[in-house]
PDB file of C-alpha atoms in Angstrom:
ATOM      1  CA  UNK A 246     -45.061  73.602   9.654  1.00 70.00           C
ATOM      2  CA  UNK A 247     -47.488  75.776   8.533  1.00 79.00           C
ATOM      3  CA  UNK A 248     -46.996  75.459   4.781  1.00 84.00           C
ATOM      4  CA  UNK A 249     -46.941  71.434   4.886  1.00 85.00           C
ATOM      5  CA  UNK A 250     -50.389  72.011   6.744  1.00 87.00           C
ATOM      6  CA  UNK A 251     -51.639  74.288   3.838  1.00 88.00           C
ATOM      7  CA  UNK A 252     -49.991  71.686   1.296  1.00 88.00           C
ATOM      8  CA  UNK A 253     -52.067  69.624   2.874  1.00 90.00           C
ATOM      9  CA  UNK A 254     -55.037  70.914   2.367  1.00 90.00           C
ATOM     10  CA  UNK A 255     -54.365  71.297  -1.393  1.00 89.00           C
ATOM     11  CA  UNK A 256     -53.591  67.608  -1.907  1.00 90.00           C
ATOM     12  CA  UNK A 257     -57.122  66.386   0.600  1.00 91.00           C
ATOM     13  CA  UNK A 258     -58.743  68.642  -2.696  1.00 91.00           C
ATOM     14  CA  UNK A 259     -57.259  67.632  -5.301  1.00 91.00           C
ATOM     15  CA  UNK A 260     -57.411  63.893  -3.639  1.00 91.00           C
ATOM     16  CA  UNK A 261     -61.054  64.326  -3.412  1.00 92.00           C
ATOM     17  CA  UNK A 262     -61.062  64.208  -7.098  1.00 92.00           C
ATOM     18  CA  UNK A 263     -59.074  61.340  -7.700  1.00 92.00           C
ATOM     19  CA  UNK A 264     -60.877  59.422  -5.197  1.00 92.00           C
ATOM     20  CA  UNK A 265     -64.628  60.221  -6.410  1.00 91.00           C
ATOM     21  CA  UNK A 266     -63.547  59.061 -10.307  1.00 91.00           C
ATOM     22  CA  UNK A 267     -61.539  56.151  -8.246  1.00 91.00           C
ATOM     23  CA  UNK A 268     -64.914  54.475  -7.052  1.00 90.00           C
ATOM     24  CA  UNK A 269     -66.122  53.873 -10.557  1.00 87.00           C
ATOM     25  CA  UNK A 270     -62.995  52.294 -12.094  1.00 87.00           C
ATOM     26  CA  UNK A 271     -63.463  49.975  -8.704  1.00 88.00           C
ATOM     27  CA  UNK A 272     -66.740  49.060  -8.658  1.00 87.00           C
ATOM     28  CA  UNK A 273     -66.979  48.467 -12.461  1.00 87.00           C
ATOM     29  CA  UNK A 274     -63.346  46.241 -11.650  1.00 86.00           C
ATOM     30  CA  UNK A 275     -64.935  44.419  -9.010  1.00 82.00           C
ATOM     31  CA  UNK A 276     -68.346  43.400 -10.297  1.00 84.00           C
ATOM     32  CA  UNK A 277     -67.542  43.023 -14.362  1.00 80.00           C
ATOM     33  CA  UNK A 278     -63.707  42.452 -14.172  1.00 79.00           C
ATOM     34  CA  UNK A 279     -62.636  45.272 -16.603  1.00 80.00           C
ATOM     35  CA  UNK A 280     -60.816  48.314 -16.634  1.00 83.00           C
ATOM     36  CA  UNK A 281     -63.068  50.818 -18.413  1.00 87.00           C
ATOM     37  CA  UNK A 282     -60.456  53.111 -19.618  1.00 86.00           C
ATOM     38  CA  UNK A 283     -63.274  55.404 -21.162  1.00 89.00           C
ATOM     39  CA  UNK A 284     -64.524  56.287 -17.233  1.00 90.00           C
ATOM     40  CA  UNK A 285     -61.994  59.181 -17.403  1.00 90.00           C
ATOM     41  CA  UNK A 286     -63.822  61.193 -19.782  1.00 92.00           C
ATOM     42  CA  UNK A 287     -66.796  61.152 -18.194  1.00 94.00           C
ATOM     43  CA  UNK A 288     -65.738  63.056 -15.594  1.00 93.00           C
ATOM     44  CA  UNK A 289     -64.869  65.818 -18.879  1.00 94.00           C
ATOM     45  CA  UNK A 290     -68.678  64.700 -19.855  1.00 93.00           C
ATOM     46  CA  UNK A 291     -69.866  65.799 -16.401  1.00 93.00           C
ATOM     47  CA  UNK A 292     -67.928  68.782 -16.770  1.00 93.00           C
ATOM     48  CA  UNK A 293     -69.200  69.969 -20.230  1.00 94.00           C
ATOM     49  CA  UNK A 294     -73.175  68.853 -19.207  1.00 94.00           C
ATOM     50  CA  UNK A 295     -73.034  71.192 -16.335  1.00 92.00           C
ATOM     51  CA  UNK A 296     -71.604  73.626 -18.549  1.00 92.00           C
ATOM     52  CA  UNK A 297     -74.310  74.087 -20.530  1.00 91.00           C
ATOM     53  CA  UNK A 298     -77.086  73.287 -18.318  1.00 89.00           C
ATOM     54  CA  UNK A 299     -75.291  76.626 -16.132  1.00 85.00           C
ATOM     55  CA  UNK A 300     -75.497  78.385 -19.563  1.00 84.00           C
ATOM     56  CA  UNK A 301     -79.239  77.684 -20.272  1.00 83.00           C
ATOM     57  CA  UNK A 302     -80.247  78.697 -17.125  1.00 73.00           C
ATOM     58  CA  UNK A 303     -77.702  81.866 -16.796  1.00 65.00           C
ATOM     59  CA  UNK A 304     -77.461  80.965 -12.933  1.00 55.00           C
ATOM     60  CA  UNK A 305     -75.513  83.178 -10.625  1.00 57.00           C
ATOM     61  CA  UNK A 306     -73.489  81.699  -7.460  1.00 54.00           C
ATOM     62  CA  UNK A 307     -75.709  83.108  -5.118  1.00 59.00           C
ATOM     63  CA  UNK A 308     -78.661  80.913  -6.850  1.00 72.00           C
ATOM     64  CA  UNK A 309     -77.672  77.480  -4.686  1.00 77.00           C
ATOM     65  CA  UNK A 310     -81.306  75.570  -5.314  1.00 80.00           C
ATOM     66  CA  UNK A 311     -80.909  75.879  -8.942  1.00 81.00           C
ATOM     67  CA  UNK A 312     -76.939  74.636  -8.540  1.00 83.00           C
ATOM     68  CA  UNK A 313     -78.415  72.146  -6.483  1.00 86.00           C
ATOM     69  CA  UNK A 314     -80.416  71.117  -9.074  1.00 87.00           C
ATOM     70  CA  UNK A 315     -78.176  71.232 -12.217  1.00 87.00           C
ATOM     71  CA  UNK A 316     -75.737  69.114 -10.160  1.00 90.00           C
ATOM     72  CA  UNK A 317     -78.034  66.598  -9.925  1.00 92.00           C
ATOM     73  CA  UNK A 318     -79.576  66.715 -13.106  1.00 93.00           C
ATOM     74  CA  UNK A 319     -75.712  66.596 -14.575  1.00 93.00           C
ATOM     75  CA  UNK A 320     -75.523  62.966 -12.707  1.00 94.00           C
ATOM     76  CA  UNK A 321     -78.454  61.695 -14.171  1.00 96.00           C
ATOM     77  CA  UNK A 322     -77.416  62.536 -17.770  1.00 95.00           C
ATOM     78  CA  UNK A 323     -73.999  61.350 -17.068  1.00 95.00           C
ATOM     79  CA  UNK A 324     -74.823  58.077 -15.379  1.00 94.00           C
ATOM     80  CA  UNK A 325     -77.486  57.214 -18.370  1.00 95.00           C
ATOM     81  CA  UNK A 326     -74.956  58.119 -20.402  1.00 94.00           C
ATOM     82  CA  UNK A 327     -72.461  55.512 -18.242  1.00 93.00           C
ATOM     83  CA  UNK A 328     -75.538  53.147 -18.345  1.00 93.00           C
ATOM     84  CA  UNK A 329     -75.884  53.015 -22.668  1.00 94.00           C
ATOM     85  CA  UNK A 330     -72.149  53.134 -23.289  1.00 93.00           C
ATOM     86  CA  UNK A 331     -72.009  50.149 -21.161  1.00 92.00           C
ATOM     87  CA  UNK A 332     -74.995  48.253 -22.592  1.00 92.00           C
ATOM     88  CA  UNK A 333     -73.947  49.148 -26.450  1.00 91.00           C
ATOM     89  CA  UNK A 334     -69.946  48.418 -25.730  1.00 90.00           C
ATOM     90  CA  UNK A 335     -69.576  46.202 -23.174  1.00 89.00           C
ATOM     91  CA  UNK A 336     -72.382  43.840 -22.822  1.00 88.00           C
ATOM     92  CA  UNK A 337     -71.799  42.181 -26.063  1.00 88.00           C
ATOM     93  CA  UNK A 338     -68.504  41.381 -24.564  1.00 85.00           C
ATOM     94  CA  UNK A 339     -69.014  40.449 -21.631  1.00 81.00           C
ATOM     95  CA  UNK A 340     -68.729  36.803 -22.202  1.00 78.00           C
ATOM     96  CA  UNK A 341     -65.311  37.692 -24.072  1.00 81.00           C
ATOM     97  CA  UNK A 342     -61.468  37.860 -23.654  1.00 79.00           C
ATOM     98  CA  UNK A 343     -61.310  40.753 -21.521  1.00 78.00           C
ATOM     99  CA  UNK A 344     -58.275  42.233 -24.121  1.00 83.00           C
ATOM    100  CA  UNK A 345     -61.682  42.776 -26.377  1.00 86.00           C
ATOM    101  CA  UNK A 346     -63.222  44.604 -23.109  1.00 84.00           C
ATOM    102  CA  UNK A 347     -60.320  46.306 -22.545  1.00 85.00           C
ATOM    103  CA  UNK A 348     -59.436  47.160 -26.456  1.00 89.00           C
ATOM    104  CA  UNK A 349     -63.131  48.555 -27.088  1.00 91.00           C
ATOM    105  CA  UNK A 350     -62.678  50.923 -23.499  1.00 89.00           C
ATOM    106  CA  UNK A 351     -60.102  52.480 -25.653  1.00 91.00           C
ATOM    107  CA  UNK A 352     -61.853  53.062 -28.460  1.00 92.00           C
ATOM    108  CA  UNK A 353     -64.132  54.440 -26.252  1.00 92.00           C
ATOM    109  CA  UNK A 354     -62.713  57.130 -24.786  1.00 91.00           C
ATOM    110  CA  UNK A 355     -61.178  57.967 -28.568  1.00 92.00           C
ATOM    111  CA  UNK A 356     -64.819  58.286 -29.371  1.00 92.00           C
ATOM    112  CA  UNK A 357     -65.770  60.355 -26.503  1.00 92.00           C
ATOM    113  CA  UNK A 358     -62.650  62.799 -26.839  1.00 90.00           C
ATOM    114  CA  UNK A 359     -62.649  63.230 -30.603  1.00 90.00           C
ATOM    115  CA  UNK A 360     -66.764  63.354 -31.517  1.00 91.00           C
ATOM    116  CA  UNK A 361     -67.977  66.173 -29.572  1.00 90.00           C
ATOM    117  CA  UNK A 362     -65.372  68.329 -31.692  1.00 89.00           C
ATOM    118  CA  UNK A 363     -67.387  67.796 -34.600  1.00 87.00           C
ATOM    119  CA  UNK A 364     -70.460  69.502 -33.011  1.00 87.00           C
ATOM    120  CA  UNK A 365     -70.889  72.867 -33.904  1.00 85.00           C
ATOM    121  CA  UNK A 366     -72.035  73.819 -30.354  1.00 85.00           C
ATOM    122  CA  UNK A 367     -68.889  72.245 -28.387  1.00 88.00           C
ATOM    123  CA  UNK A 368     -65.642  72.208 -30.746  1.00 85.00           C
ATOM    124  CA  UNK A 369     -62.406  71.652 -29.992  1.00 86.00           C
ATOM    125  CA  UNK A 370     -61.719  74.642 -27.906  1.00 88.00           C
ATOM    126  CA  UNK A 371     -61.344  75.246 -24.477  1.00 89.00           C
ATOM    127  CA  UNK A 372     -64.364  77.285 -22.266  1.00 90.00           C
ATOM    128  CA  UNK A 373     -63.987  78.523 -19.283  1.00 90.00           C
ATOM    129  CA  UNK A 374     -66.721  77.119 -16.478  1.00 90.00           C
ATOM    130  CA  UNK A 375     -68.343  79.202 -14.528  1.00 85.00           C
ATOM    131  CA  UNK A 376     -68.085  80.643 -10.882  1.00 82.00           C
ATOM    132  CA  UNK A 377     -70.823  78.164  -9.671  1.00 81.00           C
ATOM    133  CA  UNK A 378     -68.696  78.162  -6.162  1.00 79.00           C
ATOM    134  CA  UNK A 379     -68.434  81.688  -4.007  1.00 78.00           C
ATOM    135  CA  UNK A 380     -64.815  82.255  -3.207  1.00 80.00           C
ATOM    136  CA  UNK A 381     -64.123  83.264   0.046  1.00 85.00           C
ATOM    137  CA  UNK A 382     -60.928  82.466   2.245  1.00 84.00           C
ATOM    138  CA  UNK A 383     -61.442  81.148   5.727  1.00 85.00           C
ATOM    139  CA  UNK A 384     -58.600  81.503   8.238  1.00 81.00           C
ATOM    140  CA  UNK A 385     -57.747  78.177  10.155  1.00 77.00           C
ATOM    141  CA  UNK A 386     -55.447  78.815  12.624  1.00 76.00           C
ATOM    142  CA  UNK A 387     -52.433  79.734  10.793  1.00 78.00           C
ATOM    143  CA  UNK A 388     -53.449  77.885   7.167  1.00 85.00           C
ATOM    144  CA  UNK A 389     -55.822  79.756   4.661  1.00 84.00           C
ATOM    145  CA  UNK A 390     -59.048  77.251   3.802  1.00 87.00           C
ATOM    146  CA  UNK A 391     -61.342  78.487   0.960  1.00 87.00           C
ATOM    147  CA  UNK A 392     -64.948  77.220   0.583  1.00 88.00           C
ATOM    148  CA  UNK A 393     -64.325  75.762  -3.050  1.00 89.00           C
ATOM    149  CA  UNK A 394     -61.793  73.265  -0.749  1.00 89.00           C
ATOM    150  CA  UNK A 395     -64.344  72.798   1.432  1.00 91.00           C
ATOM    151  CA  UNK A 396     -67.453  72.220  -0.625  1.00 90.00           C
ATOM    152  CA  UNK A 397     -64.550  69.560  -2.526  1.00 91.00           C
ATOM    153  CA  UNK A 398     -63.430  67.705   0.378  1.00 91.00           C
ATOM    154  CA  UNK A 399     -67.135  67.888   2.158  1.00 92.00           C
ATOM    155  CA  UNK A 400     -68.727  66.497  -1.377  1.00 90.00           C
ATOM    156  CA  UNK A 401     -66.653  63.888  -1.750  1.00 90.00           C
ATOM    157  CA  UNK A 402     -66.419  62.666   1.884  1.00 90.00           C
ATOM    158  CA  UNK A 403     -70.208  62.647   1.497  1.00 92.00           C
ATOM    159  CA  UNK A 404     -70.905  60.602  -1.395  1.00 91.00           C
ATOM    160  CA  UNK A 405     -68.291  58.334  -0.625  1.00 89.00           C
ATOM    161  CA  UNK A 406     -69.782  57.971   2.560  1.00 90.00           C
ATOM    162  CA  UNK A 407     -73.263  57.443   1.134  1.00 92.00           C
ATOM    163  CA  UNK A 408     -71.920  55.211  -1.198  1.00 90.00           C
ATOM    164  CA  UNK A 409     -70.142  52.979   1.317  1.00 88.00           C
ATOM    165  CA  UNK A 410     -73.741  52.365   3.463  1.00 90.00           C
ATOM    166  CA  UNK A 411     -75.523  52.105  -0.057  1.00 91.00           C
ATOM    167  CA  UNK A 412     -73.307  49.036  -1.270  1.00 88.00           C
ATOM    168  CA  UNK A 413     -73.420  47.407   2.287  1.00 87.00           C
ATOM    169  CA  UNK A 414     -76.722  47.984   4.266  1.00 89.00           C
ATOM    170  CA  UNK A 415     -79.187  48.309   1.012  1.00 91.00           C
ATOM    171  CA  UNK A 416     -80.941  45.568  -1.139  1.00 91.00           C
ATOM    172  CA  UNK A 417     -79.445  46.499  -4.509  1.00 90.00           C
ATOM    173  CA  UNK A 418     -75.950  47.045  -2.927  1.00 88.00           C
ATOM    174  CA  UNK A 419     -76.116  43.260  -1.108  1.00 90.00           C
ATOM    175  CA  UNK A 420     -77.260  42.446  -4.794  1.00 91.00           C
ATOM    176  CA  UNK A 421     -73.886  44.302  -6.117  1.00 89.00           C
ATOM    177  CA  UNK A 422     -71.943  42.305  -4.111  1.00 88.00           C
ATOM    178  CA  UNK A 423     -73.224  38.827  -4.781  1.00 90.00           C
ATOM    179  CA  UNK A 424     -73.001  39.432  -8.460  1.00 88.00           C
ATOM    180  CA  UNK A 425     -69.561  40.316  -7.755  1.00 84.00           C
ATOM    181  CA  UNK A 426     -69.094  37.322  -5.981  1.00 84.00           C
ATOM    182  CA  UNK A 427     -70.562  34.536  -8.351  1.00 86.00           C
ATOM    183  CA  UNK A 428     -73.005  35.379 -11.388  1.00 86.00           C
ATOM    184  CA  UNK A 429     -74.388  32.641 -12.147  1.00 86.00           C
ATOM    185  CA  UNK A 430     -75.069  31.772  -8.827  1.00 90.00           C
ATOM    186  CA  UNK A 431     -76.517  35.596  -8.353  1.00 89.00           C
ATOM    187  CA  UNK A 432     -78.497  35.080 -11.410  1.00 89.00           C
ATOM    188  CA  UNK A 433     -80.118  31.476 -10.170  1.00 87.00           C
ATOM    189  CA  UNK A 434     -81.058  33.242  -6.809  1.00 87.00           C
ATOM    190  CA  UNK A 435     -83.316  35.681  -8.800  1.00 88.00           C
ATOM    191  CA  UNK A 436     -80.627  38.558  -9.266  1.00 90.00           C
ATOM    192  CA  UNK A 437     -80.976  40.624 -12.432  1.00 91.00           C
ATOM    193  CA  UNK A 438     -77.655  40.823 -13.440  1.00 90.00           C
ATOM    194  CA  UNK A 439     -77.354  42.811 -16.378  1.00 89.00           C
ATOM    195  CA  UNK A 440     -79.268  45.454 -14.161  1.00 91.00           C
ATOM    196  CA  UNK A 441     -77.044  45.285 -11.431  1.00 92.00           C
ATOM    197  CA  UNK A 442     -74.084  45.637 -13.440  1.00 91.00           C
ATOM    198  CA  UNK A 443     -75.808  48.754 -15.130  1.00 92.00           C
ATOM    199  CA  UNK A 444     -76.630  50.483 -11.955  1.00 93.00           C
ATOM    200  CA  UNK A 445     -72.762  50.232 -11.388  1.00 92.00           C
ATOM    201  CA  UNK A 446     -72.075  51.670 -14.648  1.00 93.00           C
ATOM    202  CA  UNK A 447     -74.744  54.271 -13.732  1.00 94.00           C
ATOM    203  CA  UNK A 448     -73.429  55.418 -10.139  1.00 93.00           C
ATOM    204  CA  UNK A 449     -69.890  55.255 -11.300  1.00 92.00           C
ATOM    205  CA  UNK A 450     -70.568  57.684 -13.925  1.00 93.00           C
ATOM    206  CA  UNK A 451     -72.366  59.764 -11.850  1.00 94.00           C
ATOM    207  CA  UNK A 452     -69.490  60.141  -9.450  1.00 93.00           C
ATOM    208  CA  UNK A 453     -67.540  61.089 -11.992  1.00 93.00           C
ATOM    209  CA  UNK A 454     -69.723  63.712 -13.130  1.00 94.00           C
ATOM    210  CA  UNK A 455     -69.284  65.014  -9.712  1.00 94.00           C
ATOM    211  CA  UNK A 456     -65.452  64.540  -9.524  1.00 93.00           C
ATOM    212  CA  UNK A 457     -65.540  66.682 -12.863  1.00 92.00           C
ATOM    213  CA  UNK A 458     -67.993  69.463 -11.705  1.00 93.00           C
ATOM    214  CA  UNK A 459     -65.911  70.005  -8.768  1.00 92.00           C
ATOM    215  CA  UNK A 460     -62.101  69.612 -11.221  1.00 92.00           C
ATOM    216  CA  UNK A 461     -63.731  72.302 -13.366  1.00 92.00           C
ATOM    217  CA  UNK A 462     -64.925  74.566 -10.316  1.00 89.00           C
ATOM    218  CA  UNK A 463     -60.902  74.911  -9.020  1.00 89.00           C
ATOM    219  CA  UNK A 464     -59.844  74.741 -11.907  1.00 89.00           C
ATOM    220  CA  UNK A 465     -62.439  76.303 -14.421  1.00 88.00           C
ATOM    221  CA  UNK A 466     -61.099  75.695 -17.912  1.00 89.00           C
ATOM    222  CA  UNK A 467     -62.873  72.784 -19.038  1.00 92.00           C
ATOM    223  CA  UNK A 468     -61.228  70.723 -22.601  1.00 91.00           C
ATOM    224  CA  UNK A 469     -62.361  67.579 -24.478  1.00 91.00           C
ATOM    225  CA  UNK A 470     -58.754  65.987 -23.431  1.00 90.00           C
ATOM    226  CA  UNK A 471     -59.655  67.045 -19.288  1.00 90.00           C
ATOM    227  CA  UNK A 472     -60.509  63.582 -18.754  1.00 88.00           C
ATOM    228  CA  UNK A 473     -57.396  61.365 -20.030  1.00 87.00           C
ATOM    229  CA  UNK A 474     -54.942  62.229 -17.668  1.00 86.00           C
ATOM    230  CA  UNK A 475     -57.582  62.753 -14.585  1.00 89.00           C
ATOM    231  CA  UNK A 476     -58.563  59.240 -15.390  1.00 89.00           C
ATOM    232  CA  UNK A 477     -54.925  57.782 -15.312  1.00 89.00           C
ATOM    233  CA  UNK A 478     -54.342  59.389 -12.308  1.00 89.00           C
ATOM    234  CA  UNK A 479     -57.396  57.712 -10.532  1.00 90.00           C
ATOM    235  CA  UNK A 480     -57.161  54.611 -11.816  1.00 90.00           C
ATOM    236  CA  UNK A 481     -53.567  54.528  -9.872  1.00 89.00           C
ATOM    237  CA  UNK A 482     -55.836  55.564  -7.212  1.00 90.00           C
ATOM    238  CA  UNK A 483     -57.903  52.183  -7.594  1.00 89.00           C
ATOM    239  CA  UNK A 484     -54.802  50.174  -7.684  1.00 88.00           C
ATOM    240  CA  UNK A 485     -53.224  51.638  -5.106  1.00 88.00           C
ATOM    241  CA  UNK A 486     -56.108  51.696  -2.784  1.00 86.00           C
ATOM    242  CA  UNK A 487     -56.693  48.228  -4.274  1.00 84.00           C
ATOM    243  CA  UNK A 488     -58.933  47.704  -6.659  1.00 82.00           C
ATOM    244  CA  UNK A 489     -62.588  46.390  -6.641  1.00 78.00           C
ATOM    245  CA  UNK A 490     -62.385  47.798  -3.228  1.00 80.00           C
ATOM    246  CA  UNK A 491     -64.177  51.146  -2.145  1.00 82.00           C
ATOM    247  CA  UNK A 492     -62.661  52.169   1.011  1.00 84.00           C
ATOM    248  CA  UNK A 493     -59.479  51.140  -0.977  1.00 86.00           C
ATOM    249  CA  UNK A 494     -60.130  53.725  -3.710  1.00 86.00           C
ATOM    250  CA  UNK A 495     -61.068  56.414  -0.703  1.00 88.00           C
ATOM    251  CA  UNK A 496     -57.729  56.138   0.738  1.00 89.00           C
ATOM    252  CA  UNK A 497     -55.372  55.866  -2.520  1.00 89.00           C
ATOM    253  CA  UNK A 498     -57.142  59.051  -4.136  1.00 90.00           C
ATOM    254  CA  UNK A 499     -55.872  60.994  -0.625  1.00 91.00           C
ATOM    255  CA  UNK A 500     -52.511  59.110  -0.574  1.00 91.00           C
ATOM    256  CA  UNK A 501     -52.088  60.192  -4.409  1.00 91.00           C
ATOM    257  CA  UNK A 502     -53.770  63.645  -3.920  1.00 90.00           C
ATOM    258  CA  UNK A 503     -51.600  64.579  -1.072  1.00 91.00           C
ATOM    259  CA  UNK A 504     -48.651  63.181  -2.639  1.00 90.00           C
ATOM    260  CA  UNK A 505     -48.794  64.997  -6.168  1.00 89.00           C
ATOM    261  CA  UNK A 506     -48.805  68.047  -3.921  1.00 90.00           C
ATOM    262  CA  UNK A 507     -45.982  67.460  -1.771  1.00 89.00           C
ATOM    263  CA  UNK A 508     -44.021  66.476  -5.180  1.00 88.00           C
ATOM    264  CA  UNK A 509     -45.067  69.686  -6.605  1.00 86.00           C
ATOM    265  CA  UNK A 510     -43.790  72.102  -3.900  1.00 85.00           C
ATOM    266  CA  UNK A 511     -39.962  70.368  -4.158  1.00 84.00           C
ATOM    267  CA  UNK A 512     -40.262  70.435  -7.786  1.00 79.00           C
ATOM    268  CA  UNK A 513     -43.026  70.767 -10.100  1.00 74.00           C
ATOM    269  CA  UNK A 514     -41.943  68.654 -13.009  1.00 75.00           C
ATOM    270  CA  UNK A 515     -41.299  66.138 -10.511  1.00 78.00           C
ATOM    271  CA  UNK A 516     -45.360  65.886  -9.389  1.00 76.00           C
ATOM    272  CA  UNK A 517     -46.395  64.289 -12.949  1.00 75.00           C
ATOM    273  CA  UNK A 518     -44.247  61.223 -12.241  1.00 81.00           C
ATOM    274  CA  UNK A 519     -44.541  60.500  -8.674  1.00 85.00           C
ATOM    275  CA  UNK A 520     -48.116  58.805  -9.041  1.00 82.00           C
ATOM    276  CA  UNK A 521     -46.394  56.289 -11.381  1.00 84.00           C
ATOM    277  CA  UNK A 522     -43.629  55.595  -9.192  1.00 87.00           C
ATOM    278  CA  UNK A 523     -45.923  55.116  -6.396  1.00 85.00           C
ATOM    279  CA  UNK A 524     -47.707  52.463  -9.086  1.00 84.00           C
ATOM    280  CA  UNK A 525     -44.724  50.705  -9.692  1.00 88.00           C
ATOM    281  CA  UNK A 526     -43.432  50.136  -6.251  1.00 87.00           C
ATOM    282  CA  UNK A 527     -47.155  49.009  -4.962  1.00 85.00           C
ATOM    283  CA  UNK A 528     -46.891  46.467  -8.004  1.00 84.00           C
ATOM    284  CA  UNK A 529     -44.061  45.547  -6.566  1.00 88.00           C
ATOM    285  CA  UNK A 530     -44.050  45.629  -3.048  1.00 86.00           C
ATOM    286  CA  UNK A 531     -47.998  44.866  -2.427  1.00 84.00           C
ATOM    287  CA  UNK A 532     -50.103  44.168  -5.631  1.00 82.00           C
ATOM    288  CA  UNK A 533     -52.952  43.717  -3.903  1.00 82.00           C
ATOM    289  CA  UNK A 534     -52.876  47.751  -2.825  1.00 81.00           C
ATOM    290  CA  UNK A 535     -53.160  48.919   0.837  1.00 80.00           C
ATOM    291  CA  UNK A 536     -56.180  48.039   2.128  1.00 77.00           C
ATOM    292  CA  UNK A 537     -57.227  44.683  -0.583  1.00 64.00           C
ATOM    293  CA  UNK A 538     -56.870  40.934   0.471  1.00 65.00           C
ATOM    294  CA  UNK A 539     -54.473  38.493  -1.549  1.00 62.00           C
ATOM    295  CA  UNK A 540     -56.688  36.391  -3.847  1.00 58.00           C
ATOM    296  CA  UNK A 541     -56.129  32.728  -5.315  1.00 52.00           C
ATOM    297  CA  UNK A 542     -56.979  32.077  -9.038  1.00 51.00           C
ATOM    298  CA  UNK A 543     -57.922  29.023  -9.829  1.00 47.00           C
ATOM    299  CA  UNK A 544     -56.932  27.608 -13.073  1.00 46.00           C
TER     300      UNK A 544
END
């Protein structure tokens, strides 16, 4: 009992991840209607900005304003960044066959994985990220806890949280969700469209930058690839949870996280797979995901 409570633990983390990098791929789903397949990497671009803000300021763990700050300061960058690639990519084809969308998400994320190798100041080789995160083990009855778990899970349940009363109870969120509903219709009622869909791009990029801070803090070797598999894993998440849906991505980010780690304690090659049989029998069995409604398209 004990070690399926610890196991536990491990997969609320490393669902925590998923389910922060989740919320962009379904709020850019529900309000544009496209997969952005590049959102993956920037949880890597998160990852890499914090890097290097950490290294220009030589900050120690002990130093939490100035942590604070550089978290913050990492979601700005990374949600302009979100912000450009989708008014330079995306808006021009918006009014298109989503296959172009979809197509030019891939090229993307090629971009964003390949370019920064190039730069003298990155290249292609791993670094390890720093020890922004004191390590200390706190005993929970009869299961170990450590504070990078709980700053993880805490983070995440926060923003999430935060996120959830921003899209329902504020003026740009009620905004979010008419464009999602009908754009034109949002557009005639005064609603600046373009700038609601590129706050979405914005706050889903900044989640990720979060999602990839906290990746790189358990698990502090930080590549230009980091991103690719992360971001298959969460958009399983989305669909899962069902997409376009936040609460939805919340819950299939656990369900995976928790999951993967079960998998991985019967047999570790086995953990890679099990999120994409869990995709295939949720295609299957619900399509919709757990917690989304059944939708009629009209042709």
């Amino acid at each position: 009992m004990t070690m399926i409570l610890q196991i536990l633990v491990y997969g609320l983390q490393l669902g925590s991840t998923y389910a922060l990098l989740a919320l962009g791929y379904s709020m850019v789903y529900g309000i544009v209607g496209m997969i952005n397949f590049a959102h993956g990497d920037l949880l890597m671009a998160g990852a890499y900005v914090a890097f290097f803000i950490f290294a220009a300021f030589e900050t120690t763990p002990s130093n939490m304003l100035i942590i604070i700050g550089v978290i913050l300061l990492t979601m700005l960058i990374v949600g302009a960044l979100g912000a450009f690639i989708e008014k330079v990519a995306y808006k021009p084809l918006r009014n298109k066959a989503r296959l172009s969308a979809l197509i030019t998400a891939i090229g993307v994320s090629m971009f964003i994985e390949n370019f920064p190798r190039a730069l003298p100041f990155i290249g292609p080789n791993a670094r390890s990220f720093p020890a922004i995160i004191p390590v200390k083990v706190i005993q929970v009855g009869a299961i170990n806890v450590t504070t990078i778990q709980l700053v993880t899970i805490g983070a995440a349940v926060a923003l999430m949280l935060v996120l959830y009363l921003f899209v329902n109870k504020t003026v740009y969120g009620k905004q979010m969700r008419a464009v999602q509903q009908n754009k034109d219709a949002s557009a005639l009622m005064g609603i600046n469209v373009n700038g609601i869909i590129s706050l979405t791009f914005f706050i889903g990029a900044a989640l990720a930058a979060v999602s990839g801070i906290l990746y790189a803090s358990t698990y502090p070797t930080i590549t230009l690839t980091m991103g690719s598999t992360l971001g298959m894993k969460a958009f399983i998440c989305a669909v899962l949870g069902g997409i376009g849906d936040i609460r939805g991505a919340m819950l299939g980010g656990f369900v995976l996280g928790i999951a993967e780690m079960y998998a991985n304690y019967i047999n570790a090659d086995f953990s890679y797979g099990i999120s994409f049989i869990i995709l295939i029998l949720v295609l299957i069995l619900r399509p919709q995901g757990l917690v989304g409604k059944e939708t009629v398209e009209k042709v």
